[in-house]
Tab-separated table of C-alpha atoms in Angstrom:
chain	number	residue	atom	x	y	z
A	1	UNK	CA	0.000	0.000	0.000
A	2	UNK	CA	1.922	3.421	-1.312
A	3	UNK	CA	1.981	6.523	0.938
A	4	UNK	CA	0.671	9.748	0.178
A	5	UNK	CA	4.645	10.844	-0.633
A	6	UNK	CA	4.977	7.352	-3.400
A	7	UNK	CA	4.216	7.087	-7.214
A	8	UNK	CA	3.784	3.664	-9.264
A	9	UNK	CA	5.814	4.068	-12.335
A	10	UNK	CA	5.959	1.447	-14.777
A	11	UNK	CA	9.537	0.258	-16.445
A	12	UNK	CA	8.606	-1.712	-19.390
A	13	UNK	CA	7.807	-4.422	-20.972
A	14	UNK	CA	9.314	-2.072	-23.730
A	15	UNK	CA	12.139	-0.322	-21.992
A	16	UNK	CA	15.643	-1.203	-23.406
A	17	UNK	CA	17.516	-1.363	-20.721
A	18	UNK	CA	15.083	-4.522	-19.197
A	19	UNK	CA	16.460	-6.817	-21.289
A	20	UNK	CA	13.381	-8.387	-23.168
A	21	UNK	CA	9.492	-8.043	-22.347
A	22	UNK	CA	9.911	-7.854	-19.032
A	23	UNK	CA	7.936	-5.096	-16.358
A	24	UNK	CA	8.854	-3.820	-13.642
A	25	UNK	CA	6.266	-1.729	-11.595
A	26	UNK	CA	8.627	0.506	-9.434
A	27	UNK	CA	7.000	2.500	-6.275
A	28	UNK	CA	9.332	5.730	-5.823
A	29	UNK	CA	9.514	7.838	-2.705
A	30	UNK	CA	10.919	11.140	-5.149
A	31	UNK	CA	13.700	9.000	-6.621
A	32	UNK	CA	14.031	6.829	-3.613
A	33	UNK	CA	12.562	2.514	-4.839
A	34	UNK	CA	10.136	1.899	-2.090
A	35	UNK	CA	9.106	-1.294	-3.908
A	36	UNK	CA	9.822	-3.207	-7.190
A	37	UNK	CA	6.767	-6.105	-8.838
A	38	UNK	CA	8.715	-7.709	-11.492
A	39	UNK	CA	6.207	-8.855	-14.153
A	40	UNK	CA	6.470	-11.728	-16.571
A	41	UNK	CA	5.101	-13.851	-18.977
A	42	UNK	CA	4.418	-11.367	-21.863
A	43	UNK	CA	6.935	-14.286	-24.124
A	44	UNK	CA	5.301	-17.341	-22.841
A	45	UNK	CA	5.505	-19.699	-25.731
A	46	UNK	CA	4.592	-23.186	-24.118
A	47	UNK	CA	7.612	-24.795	-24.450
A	48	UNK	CA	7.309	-27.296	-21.815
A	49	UNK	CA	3.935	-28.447	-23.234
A	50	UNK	CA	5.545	-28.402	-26.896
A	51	UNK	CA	7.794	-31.593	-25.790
A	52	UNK	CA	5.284	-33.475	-24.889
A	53	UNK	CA	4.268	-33.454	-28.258
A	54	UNK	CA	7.508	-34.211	-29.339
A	55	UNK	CA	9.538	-37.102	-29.834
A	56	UNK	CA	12.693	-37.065	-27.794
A	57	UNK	CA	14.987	-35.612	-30.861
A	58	UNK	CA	12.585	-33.197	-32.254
A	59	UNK	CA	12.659	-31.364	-29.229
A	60	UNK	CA	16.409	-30.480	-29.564
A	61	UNK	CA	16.016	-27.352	-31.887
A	62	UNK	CA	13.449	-25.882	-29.442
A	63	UNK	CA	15.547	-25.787	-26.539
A	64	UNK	CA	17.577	-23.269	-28.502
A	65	UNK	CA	14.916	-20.883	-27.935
A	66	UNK	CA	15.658	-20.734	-23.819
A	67	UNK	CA	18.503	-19.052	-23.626
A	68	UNK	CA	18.564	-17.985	-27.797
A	69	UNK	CA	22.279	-16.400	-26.315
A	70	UNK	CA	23.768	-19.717	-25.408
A	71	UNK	CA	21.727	-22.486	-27.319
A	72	UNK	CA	24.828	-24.847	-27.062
A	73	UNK	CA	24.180	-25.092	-23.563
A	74	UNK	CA	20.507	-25.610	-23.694
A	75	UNK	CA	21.195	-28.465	-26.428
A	76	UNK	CA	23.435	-30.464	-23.673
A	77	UNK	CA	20.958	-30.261	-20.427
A	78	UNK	CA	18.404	-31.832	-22.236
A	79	UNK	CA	20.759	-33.962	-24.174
A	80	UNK	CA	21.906	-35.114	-20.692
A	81	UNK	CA	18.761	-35.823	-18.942
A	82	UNK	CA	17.651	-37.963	-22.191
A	83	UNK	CA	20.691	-39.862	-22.099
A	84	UNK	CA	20.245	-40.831	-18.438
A	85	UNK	CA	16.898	-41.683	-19.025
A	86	UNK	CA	18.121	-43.956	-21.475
A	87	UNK	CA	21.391	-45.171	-20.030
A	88	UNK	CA	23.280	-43.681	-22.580
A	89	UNK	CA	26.885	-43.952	-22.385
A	90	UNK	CA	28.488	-41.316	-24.469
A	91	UNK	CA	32.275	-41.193	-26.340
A	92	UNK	CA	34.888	-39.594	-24.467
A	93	UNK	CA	35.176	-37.666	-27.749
A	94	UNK	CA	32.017	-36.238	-27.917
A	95	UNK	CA	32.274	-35.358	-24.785
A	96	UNK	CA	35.423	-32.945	-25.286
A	97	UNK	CA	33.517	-31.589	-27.871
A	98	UNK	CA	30.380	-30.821	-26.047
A	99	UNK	CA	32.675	-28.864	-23.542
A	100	UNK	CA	34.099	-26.876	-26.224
A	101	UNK	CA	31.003	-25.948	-27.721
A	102	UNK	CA	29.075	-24.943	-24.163
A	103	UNK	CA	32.029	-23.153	-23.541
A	104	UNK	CA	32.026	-21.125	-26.729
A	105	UNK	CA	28.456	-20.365	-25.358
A	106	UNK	CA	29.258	-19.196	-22.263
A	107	UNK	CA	31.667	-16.622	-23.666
A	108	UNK	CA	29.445	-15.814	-26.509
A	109	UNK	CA	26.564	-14.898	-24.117
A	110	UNK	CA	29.191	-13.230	-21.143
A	111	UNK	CA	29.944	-10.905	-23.933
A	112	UNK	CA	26.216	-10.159	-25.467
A	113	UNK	CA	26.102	-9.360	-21.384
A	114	UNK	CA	29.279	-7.250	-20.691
A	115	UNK	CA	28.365	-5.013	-23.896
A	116	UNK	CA	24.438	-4.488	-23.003
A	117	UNK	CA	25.331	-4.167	-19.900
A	118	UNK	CA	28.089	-0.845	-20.382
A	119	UNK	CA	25.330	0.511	-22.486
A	120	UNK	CA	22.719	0.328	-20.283
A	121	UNK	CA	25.540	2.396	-17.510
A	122	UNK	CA	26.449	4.986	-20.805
A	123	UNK	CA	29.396	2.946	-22.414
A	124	UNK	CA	29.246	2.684	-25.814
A	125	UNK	CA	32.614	1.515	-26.490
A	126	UNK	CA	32.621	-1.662	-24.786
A	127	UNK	CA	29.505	-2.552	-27.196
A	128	UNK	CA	31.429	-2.794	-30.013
A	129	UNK	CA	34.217	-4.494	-29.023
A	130	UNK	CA	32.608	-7.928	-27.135
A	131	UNK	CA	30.349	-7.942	-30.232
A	132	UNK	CA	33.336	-8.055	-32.410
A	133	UNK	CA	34.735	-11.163	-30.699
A	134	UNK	CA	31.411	-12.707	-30.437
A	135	UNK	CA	31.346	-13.082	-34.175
A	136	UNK	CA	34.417	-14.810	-34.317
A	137	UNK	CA	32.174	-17.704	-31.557
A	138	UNK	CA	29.433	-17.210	-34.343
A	139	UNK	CA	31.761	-18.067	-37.294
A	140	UNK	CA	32.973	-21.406	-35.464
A	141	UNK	CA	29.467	-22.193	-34.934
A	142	UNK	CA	28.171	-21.343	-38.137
A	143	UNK	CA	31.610	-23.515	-39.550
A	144	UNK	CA	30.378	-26.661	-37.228
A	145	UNK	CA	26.802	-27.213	-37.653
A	146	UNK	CA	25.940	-24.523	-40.238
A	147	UNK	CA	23.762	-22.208	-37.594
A	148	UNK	CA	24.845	-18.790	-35.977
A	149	UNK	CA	22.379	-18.065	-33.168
A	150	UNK	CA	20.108	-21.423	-32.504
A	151	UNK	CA	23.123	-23.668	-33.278
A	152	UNK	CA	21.414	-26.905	-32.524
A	153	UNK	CA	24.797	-28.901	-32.344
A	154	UNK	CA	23.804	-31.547	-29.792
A	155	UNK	CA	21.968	-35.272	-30.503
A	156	UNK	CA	21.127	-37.958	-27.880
A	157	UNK	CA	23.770	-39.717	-27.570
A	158	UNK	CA	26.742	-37.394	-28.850
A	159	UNK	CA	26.986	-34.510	-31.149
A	160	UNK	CA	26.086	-33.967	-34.389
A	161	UNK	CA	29.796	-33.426	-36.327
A	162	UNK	CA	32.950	-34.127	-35.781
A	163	UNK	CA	35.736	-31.486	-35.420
A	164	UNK	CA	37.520	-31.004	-39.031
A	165	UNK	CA	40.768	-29.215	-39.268
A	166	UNK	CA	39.517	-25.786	-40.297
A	167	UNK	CA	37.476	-25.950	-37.040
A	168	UNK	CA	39.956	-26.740	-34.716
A	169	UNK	CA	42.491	-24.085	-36.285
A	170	UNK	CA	39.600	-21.508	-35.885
A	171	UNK	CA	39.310	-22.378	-32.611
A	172	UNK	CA	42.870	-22.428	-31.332
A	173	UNK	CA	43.209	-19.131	-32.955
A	174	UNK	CA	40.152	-17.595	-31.140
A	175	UNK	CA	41.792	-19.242	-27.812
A	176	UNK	CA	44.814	-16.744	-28.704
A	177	UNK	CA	43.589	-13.888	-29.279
A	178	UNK	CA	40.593	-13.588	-26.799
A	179	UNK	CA	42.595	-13.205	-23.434
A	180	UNK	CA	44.006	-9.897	-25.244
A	181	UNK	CA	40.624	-8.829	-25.701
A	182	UNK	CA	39.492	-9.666	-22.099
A	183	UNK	CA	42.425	-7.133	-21.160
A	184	UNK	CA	40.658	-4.539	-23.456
A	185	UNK	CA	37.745	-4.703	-21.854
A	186	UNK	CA	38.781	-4.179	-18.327
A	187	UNK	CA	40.816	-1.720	-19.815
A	188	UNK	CA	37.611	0.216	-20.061
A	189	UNK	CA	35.683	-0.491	-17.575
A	190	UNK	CA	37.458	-2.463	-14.658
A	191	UNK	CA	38.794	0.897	-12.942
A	192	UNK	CA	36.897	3.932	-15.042
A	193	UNK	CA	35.370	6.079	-11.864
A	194	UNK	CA	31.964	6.934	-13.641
A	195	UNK	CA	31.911	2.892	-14.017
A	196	UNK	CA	32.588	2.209	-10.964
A	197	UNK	CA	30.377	4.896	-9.076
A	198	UNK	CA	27.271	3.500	-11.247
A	199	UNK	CA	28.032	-0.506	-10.318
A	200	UNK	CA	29.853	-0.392	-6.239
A	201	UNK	CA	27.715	-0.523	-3.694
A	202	UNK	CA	24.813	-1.270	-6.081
A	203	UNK	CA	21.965	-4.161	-6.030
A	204	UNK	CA	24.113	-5.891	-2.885
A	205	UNK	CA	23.112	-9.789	-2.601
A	206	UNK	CA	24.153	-11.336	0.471
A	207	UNK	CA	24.822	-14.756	0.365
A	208	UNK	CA	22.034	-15.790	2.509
A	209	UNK	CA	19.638	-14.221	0.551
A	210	UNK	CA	21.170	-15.285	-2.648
A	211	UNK	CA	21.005	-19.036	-1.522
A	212	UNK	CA	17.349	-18.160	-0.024
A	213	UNK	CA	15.825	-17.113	-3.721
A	214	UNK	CA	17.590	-20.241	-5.180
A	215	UNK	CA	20.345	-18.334	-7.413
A	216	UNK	CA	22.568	-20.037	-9.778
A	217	UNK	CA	25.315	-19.303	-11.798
A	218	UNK	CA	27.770	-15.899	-11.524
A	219	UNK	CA	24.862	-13.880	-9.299
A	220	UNK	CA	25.623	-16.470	-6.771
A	221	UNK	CA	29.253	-16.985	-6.868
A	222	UNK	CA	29.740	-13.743	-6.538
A	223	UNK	CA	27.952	-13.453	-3.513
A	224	UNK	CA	31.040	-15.557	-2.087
A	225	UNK	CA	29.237	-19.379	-2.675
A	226	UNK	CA	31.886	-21.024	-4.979
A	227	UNK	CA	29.272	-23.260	-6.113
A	228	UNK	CA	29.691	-24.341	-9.403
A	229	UNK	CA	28.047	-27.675	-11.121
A	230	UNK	CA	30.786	-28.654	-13.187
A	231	UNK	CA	33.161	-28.630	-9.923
A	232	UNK	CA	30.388	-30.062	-7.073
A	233	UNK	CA	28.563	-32.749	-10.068
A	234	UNK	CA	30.539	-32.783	-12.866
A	235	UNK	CA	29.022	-33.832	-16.053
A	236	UNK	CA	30.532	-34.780	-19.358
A	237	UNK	CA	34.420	-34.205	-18.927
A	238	UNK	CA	34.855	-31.030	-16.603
A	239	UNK	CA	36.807	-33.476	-14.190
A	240	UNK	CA	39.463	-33.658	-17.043
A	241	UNK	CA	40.062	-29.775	-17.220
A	242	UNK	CA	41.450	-27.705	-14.819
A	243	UNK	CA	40.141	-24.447	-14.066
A	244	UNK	CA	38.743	-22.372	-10.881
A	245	UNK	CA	35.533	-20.925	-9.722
A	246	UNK	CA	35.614	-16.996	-9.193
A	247	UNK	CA	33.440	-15.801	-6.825
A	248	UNK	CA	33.633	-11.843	-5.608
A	249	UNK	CA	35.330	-9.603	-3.306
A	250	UNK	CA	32.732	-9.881	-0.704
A	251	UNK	CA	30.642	-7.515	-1.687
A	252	UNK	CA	28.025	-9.087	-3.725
A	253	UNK	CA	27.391	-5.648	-5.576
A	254	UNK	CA	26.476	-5.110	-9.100
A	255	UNK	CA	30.722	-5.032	-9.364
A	256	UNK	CA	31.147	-8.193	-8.322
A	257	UNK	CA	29.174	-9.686	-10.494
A	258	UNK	CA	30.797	-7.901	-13.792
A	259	UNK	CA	34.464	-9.369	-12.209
A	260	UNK	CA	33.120	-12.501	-11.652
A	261	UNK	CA	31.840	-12.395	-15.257
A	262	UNK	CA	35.302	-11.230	-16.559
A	263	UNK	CA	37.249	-13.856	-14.653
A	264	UNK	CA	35.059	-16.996	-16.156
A	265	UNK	CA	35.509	-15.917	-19.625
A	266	UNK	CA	39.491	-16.560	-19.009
A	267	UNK	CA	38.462	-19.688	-17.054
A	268	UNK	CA	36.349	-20.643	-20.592
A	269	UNK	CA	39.260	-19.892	-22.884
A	270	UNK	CA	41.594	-22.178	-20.667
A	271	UNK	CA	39.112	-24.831	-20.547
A	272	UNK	CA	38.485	-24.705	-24.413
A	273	UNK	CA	42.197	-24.585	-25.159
A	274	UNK	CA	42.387	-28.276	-22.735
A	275	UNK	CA	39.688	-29.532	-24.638
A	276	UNK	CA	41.150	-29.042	-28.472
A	277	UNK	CA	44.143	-29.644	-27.341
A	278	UNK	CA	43.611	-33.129	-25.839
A	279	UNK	CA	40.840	-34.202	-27.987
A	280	UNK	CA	40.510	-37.838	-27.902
A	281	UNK	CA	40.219	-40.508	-30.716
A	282	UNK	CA	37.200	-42.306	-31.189
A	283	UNK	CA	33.432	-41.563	-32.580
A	284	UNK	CA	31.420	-38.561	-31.888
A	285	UNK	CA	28.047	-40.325	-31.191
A	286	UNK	CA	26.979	-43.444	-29.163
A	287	UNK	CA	26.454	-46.838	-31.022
A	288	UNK	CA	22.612	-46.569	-30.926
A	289	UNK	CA	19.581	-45.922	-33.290
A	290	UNK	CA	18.003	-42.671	-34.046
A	291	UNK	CA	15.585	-42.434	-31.864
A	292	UNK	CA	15.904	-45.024	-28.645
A	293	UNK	CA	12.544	-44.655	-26.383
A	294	UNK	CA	12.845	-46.355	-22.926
A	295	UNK	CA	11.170	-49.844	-22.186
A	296	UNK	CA	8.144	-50.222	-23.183
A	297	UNK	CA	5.214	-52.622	-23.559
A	298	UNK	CA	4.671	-53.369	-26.996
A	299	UNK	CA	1.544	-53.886	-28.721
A	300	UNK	CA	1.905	-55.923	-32.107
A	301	UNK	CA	-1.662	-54.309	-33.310
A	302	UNK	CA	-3.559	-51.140	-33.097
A	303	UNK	CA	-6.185	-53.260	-32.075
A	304	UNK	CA	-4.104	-54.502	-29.011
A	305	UNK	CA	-3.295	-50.544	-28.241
A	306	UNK	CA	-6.904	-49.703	-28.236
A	307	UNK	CA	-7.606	-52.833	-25.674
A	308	UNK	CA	-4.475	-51.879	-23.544
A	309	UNK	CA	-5.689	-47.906	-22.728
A	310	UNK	CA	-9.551	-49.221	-22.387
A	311	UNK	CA	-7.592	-51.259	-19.388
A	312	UNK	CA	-5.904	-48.747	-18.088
A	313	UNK	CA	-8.847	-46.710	-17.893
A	314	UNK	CA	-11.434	-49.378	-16.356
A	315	UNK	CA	-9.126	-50.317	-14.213
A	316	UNK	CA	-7.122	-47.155	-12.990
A	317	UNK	CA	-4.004	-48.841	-13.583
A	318	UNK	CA	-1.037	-46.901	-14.583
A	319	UNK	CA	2.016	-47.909	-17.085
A	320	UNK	CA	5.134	-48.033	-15.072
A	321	UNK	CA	6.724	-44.181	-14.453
A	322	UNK	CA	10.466	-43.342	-14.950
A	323	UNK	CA	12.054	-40.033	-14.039
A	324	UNK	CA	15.421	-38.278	-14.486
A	325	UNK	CA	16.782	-34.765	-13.799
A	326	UNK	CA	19.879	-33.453	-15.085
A	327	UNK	CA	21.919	-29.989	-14.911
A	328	UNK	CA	24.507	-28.247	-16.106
A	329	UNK	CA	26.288	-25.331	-15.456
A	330	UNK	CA	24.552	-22.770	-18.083
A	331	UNK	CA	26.414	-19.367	-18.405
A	332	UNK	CA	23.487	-17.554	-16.479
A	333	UNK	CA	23.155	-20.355	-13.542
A	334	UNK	CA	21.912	-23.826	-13.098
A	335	UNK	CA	19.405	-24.876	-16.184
A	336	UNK	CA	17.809	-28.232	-15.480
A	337	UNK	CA	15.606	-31.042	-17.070
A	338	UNK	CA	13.774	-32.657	-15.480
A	339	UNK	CA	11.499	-35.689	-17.480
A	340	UNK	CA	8.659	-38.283	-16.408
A	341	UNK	CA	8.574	-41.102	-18.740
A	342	UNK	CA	5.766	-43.170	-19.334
A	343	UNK	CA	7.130	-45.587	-21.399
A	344	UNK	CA	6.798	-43.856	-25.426
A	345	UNK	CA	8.652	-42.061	-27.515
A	346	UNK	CA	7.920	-38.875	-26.111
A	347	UNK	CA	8.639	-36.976	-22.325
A	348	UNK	CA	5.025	-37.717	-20.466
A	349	UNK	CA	6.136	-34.417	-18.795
A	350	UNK	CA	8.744	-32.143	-18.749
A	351	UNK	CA	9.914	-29.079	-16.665
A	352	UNK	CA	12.628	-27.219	-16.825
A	353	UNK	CA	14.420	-25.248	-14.091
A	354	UNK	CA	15.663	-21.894	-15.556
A	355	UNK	CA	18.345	-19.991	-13.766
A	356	UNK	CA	16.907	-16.496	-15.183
A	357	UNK	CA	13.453	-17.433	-13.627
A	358	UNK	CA	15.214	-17.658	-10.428
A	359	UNK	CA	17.657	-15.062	-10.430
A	360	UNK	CA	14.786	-12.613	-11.310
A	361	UNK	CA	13.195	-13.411	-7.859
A	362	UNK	CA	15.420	-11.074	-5.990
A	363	UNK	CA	15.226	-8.253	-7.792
A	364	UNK	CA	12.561	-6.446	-5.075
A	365	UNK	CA	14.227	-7.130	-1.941
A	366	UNK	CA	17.720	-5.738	-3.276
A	367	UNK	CA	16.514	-2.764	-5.170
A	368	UNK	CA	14.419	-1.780	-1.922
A	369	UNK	CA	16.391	2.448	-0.841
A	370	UNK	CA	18.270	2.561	-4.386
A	371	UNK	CA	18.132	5.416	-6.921
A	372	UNK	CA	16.012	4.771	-9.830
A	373	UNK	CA	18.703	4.623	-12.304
A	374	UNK	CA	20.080	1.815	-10.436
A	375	UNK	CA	17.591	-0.377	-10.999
A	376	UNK	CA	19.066	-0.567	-14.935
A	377	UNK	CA	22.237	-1.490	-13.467
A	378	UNK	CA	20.646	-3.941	-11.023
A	379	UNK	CA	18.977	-5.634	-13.921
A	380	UNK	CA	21.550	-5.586	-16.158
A	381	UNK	CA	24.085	-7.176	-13.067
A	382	UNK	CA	21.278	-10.571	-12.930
A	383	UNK	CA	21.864	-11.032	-16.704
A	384	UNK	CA	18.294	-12.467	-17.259
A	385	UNK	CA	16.686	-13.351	-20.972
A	386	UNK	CA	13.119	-13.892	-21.301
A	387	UNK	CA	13.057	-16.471	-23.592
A	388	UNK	CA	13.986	-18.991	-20.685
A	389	UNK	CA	12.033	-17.187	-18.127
A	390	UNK	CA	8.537	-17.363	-19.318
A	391	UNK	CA	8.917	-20.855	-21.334
């Protein structure tokens, strides 16, 4: 209930600087946040209920619309969850390969972040330069599986190509060059005082209230909880690699997040120069058919279907239920899968744990006394994308 002294303003679902359709109802005391009611669901697009329509590989490409910044990523948590609802055990090769790719991602989409982000703060600069090595992620991409942006590379069981020459030289070279770059960037931004004034001391998450609203990913670590899900359950080959988890300076400002940010793009270039470098012999996809449901009764005739459900439903009985859930480390937090089988060739149901959704959740109880122009930094600091928010 507003005072006498407070004013509802709305901030989107068109404003720029909220990163997608997203509103934000702010309640100002002058330019004092009293209150902020984030709302969503202007991009719901029914994804969930989508793959229950669809076979277990048709729902690959569709997971690229999540996180449409990192589709590599979204391609291997539901790749994963399949495969251990199948018992799926993959090459060691197309493992490597997966890590390169969701590691491409996870720089690709740090630096859509780092240059949005200086633009929301008044930084044009920075803007053109992490776009500039983000096309050089795009061109591999575009060189492996033929896609730029939804770069469905993943299959159930492996990935879709092998690494050719031209690839791997691409890559190497891009694991070269990009540490400069990193250095450019901070060269900007890492001690400019108009940067700094706009990001210390700004949208603080402590940790308890970080682990409280369930975040994920670099809004938690750098709250000071190293918690990282290729370290604590690692999942194709991260146990190979070696590489650290940043978390901040203690802070847990809107600072802390952009260093731990910069610092896991270097970790991501170290880990993808392991990966090419060691790549292992062997195939790039399991030794099983196209499409591999889980057990199932099977009727010979459609007759013997129809007879089958008319049991089921006179009876109340219920084919037997499998379930799996599987996550990965996704560059905005922890994005899970989780499926109920009942047997076909499709997910009976299937849910998916986004770390935007979650990472959202905070966003009143931190922005609570700032200014309103922090609130764009605030924002900007959770790295959010609609696409995997609403589903």
């Amino acid at each position: 209930m507003k005072t006498i002294h407070e004013m509802e303003v709305n901030m989107g679902p068109q404003h720029p600087a909220t990163h997608g359709v997203f509103r934000a109802i702010l309640t100002l005391d002058g330019e004092i946040i009293t209150e902020v009611e984030p709302h969503i669901g202007y991009l719901h697009r029914g994804i969930e209920k989508l793959a229950e329509e669809k076979r277990y590989g048709q729902f690959i490409p569709i997971t690229d619309r999540l996180d449409y910044l990192s589709a590599p990523s979204n391609n291997l948590a539901y790749c994963l969850a399949v495969e251990a609802l199948l018992s799926i055990d993959i090459p060691k090769k197309a493992d490597y390969i997966r890590v390169t790719l969701a590691e491409l991602a996870r720089c690709a989409s740090h630096l859509v972040w780092l240059g949005t982000h200086a633009l929301d703060l008044g930084a044009f600069t920075p803007f053109l330069y992490t776009f500039r090595e983000r096309e050089l992620i795009l061109d591999i991409f575009e060189e492996y599986c033929g896609s730029r942006l939804t770069a469905s590379c993943m299959r159930i069981g492996g990935v879709s190509y092998d690494f050719n020459k031209e690839i791997i030289e691409k890559i190497r070279n891009f694991t070269k060059v990009f540490p400069k770059k990193i250095n450019e960037y901070e060269s900007l931004l890492t001690k400019n005082p108009i940067f700094l004034r706009r990001t210390q001391n700004v949208g603080v998450i402590p940790k308890e209230i970080a682990i409280n609203y369930g975040l994920s990913g670099p809004s938690l670590r750098a709250s000071g909880v190293p918690m990282d899900i290729r370290k604590n359950n690692p999942y194709c080959a991260y146990k190979d690699f070696d590489f650290i988890i940043p978390t901040g300076r203690g802070i847990s400002d809107v600072y802390d997040r952009y260093l731990v940010r910069i610092q896991e793009m270097k970790e991501a270039c170290h880990i993808i120069k392991q990966a090419v470098n060691n790549l292992p012999e062997g195939r790039f996809l399991a030794d099983c058919p196209m499409i591999v449901p889980p057990e199932r009764k099977k009727a010979d005739t459609e007759i013997e279907i129809l007879i089958h459900h008319f049991h089921l439903m006179v009876e109340g009985f219920k084919p037997q239920v499998s379930e799996v859930y599987r996550s990965i480390e996704a560059p905005k937090g922890e994005l899970g899968f989780y499926i109920i089988s009942d047997g076909s060739n499709k997910p009976y149901r299937l849910k998916i744990r986004a770390p935007s959704f979650a990472n959202i959740s905070c966003i009143d109880e931190i922005s609570r006394g700032s200014l309103v122009a922090d609130i764009v930094a605030i924002i900007g600091s959770l790295d959010i994308v609609l696409g995997e928010i609403d589903r």
